[in-house]
Short mmCIF file of C-alpha atoms in Angstrom, two decimals:
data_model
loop_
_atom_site.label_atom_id
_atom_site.label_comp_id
_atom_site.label_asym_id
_atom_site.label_seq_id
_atom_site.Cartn_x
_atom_site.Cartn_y
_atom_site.Cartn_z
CA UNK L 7 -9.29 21.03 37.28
CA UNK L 8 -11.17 19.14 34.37
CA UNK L 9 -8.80 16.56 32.47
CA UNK L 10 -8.31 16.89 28.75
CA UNK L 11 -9.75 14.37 26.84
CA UNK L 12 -8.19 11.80 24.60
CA UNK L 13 -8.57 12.19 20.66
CA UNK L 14 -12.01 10.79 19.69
CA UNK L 15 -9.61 9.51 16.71
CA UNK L 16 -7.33 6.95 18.52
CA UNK L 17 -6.23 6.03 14.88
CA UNK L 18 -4.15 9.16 14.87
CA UNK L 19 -1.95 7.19 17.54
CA UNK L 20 1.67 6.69 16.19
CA UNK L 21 1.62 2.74 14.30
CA UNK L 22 3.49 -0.16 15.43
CA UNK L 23 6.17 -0.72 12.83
CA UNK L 24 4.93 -3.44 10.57
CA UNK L 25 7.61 -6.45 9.77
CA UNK L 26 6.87 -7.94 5.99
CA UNK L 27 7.97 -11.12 5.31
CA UNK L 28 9.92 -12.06 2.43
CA UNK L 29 7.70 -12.32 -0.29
CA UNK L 30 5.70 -8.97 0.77
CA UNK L 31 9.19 -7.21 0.91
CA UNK L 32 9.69 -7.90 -3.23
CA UNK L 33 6.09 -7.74 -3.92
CA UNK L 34 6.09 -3.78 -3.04
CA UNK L 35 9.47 -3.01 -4.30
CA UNK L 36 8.77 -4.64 -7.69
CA UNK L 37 5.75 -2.99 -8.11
CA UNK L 38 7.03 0.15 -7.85
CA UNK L 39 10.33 -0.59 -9.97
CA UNK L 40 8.58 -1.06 -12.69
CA UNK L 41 7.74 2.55 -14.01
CA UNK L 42 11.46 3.27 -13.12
CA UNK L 43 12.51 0.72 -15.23
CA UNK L 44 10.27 2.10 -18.08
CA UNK L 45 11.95 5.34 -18.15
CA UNK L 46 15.59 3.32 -18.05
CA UNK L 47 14.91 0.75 -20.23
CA UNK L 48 11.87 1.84 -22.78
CA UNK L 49 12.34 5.44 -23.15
CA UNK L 50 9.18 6.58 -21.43
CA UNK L 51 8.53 9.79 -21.63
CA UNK L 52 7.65 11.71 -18.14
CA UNK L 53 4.25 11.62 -19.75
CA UNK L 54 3.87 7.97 -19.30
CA UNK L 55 6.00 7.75 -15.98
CA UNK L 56 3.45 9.94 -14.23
CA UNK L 57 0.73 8.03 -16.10
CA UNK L 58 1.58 4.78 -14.67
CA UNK L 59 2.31 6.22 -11.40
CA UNK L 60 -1.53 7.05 -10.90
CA UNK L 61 -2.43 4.32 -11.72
CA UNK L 62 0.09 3.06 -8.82
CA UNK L 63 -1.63 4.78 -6.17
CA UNK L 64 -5.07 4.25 -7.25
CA UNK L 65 -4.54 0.49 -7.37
CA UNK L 66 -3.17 0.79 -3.98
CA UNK L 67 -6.11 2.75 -3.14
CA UNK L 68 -8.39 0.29 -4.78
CA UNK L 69 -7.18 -3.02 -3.19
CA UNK L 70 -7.13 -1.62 0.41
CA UNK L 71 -11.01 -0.89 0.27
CA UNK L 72 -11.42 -4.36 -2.17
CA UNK L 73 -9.38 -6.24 0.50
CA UNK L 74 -11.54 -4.70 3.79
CA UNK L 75 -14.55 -5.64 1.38
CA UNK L 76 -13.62 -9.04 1.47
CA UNK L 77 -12.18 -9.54 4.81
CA UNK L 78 -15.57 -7.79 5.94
CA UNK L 79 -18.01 -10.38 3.44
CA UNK L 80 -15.51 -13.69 4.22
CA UNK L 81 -15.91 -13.35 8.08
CA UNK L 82 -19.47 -12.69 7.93
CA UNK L 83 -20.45 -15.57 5.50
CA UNK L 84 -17.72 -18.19 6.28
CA UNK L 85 -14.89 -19.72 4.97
CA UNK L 86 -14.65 -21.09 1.37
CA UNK L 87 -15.90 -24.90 1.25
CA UNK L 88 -12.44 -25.58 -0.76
CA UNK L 89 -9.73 -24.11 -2.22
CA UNK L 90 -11.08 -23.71 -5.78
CA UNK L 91 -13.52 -21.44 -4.57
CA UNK L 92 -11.12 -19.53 -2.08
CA UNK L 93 -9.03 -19.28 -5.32
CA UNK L 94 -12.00 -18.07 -7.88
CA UNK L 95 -12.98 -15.82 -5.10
CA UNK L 96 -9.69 -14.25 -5.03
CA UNK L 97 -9.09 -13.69 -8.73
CA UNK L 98 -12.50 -12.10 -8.81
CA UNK L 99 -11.43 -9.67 -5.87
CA UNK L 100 -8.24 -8.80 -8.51
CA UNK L 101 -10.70 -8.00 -11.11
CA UNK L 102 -12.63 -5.63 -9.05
CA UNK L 103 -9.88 -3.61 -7.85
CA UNK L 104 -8.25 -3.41 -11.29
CA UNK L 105 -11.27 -2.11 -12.67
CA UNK L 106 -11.52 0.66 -10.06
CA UNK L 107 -8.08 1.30 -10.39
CA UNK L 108 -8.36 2.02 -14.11
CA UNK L 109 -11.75 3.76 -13.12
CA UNK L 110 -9.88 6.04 -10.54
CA UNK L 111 -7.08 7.04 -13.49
CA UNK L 112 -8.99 7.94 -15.85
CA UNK L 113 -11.33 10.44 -13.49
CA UNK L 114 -7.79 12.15 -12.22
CA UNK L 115 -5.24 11.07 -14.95
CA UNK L 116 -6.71 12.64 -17.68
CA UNK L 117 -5.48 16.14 -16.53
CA UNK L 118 -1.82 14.94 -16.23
CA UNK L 119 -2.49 13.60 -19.66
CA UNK L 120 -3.28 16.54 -20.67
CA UNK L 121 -0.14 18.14 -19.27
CA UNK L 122 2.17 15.80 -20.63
CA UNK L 123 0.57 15.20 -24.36
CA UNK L 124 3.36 18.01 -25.23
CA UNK L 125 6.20 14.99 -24.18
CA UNK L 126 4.88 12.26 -25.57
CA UNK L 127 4.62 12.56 -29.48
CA UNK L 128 4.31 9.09 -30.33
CA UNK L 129 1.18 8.92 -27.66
CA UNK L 130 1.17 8.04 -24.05
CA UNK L 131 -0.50 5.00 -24.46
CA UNK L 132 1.35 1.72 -26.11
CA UNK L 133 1.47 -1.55 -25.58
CA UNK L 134 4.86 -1.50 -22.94
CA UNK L 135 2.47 0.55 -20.80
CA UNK L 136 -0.48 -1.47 -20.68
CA UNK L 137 2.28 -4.32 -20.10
CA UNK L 138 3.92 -2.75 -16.99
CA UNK L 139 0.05 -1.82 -15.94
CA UNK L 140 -0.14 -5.79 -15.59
CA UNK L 141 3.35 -6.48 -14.38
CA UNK L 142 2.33 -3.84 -11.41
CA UNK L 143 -0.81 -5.95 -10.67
CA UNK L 144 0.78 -9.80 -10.91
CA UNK L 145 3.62 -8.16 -8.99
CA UNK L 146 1.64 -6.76 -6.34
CA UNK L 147 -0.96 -10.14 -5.91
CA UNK L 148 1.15 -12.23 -3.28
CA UNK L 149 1.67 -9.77 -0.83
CA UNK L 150 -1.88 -8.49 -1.11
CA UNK L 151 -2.89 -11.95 -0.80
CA UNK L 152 -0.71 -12.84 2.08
CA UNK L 153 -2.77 -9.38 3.82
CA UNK L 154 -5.69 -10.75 3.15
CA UNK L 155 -4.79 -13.90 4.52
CA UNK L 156 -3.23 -11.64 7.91
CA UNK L 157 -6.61 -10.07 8.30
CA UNK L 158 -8.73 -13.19 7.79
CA UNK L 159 -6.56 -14.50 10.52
CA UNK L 160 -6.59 -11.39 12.96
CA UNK L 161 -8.88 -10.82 15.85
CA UNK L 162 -9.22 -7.27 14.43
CA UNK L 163 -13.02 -5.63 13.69
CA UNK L 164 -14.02 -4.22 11.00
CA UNK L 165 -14.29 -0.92 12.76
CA UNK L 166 -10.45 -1.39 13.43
CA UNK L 167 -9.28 -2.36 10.35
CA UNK L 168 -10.74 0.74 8.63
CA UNK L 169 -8.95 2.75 11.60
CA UNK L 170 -5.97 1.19 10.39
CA UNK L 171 -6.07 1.88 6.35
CA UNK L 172 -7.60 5.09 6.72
CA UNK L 173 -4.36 7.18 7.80
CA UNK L 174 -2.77 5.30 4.78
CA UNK L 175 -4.94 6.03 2.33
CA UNK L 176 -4.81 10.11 3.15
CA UNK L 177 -0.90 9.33 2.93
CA UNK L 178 -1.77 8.05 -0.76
CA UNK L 179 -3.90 11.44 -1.16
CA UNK L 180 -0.76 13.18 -0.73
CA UNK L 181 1.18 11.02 -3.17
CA UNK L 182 -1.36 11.71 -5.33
CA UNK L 183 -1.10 15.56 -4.65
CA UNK L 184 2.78 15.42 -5.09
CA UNK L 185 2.49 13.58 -8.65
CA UNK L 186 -0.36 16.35 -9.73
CA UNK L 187 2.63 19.07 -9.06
CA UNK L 188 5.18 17.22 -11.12
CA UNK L 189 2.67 17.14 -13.87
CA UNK L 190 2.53 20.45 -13.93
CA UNK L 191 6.22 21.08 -14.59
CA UNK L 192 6.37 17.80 -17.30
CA UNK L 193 7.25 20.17 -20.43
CA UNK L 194 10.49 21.54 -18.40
CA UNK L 195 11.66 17.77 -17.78
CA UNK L 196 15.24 16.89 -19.71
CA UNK L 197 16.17 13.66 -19.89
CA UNK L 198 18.42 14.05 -16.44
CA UNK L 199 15.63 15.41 -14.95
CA UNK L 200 12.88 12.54 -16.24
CA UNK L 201 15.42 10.15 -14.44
CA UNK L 202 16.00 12.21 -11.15
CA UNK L 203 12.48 12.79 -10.85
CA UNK L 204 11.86 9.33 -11.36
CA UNK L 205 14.02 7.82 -8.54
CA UNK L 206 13.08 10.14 -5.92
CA UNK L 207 9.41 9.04 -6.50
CA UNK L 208 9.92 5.20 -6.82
CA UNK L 209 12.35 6.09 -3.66
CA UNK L 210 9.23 7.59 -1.73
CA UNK L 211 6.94 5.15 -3.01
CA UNK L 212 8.91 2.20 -1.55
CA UNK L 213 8.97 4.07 1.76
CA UNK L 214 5.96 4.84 2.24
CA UNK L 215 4.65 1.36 1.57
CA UNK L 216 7.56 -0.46 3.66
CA UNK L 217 7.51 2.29 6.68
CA UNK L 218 3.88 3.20 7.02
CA UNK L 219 4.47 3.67 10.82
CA UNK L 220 6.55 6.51 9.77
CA UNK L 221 4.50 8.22 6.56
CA UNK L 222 1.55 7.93 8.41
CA UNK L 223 3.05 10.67 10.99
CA UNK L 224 2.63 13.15 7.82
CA UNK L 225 -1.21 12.71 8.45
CA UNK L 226 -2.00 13.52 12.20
CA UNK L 227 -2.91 16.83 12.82
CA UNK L 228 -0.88 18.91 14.42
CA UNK L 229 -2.42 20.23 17.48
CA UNK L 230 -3.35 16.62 17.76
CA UNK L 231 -0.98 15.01 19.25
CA UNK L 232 -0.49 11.25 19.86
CA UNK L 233 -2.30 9.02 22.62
CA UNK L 234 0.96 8.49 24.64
CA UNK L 235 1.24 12.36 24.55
CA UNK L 236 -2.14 12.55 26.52
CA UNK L 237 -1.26 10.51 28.93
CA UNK L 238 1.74 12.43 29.85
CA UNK L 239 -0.56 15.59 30.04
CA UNK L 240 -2.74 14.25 32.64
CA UNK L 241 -0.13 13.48 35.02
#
């Protein structure tokens, strides 16, 4: 009797539960509290709420391949002589993924702004958006620095690492998916609704990026099931 053979995708193996520390903990849940807290406190219109949640995702998209980048570079060249340059070299790593991040929005957002135009008479764009744009980013630096300090430190390979992020990123695809299909029912959106709809994303949001052991189950096939399942199957 021929044995089955393990996945050729161990990645799809169930993820240890990552533990943040403190600072990583309030890094992602500020980040994410602060479109909810433009719909509570500014007025936003869904419009702008699902605006700035694309942007969201594609910055979280953009730092994880910025952040392999670097890890990938850093390990191969060396450490930084000093700080100032670990420093410079760090900022410049925040440019880059800001700039694909507003890259990434405007090739998808622009149909969700089309979508919620109808909401949004004084414009979706103002100057409390571009400002909660940059909170987002200066909230989300330390713990994004603190990973990239993790994976400078780890005895992890490339090849692993991008075994690691790539189940997260098609969990991100699906956020991604999920705010397209809001967008599409923006004009129906009360103001009840704007704020229910609101905290059951920034709810899912925060899960996702505190439990990825658990969102990342939503991405394994499902007649593949996990390594530890295989091993049960060939006794």
């Amino acid at each position: 009797m021929s044995k089955k053979r393990a996945p050729e995708e161990p990645y799809w193996a169930p993820l240890p539960r990552q533990h943040f520390n403190t600072t990583q903990t309030i890094s992602i849940v500020a980040r994410h509290l602060i479109p909810l807290a433009g719909v509570l406190l500014f007025g936003w219109s869904p419009g702008q709420f699902v605006l700035l949640s694309v942007f969201n995702i594609a910055f979280t998209v953009a730092c994880i391949g910025t952040v392999g980048v670097a890890v990938s570079t850093r390990k191969e060249n060396g450490p930084s002589p000093n700080l100032a340059d670990e420093i410079a070299s760090w900022i410049t790593l925040l440019g880059v993924g800001v700039f694909i991040s507003l890259l990434l929005t405007a090739m998808f957002g622009w149909v969700i702004a089309l979508f919620a135009a109808a909401t949004s008479p004084h414009g979706l764009f103002d100057l409390s958006l571009a400002g909660s744009a940059l909170l987002m980013v200066v909230s989300a630096a330390p713990g994004l620095f603190q990973q990239y300090q993790a994976d400078m430190r780890s005895s992890m390979t490339e090849e692993e690492r991008k075994k690691r992020d790539q189940p997260n990123v098609l969990v991100l695809v699906m956020c991604a998916g999920l705010i397209f299909i809001i967008s599409g029912y923006i004009p129906d959106l009360g103001q009840y609704g704007l704020v229910i709809m609101a905290i059951a994303v920034t709810g899912l949001f925060i899960f996702r990026d505190l439990r990825p052991d658990l969102m990342r189950e939503l991405t394994r096939p499902k007649n593949r099931p996990p390594q530890d399942d295989y091993k049960k199957e060939l006794e």
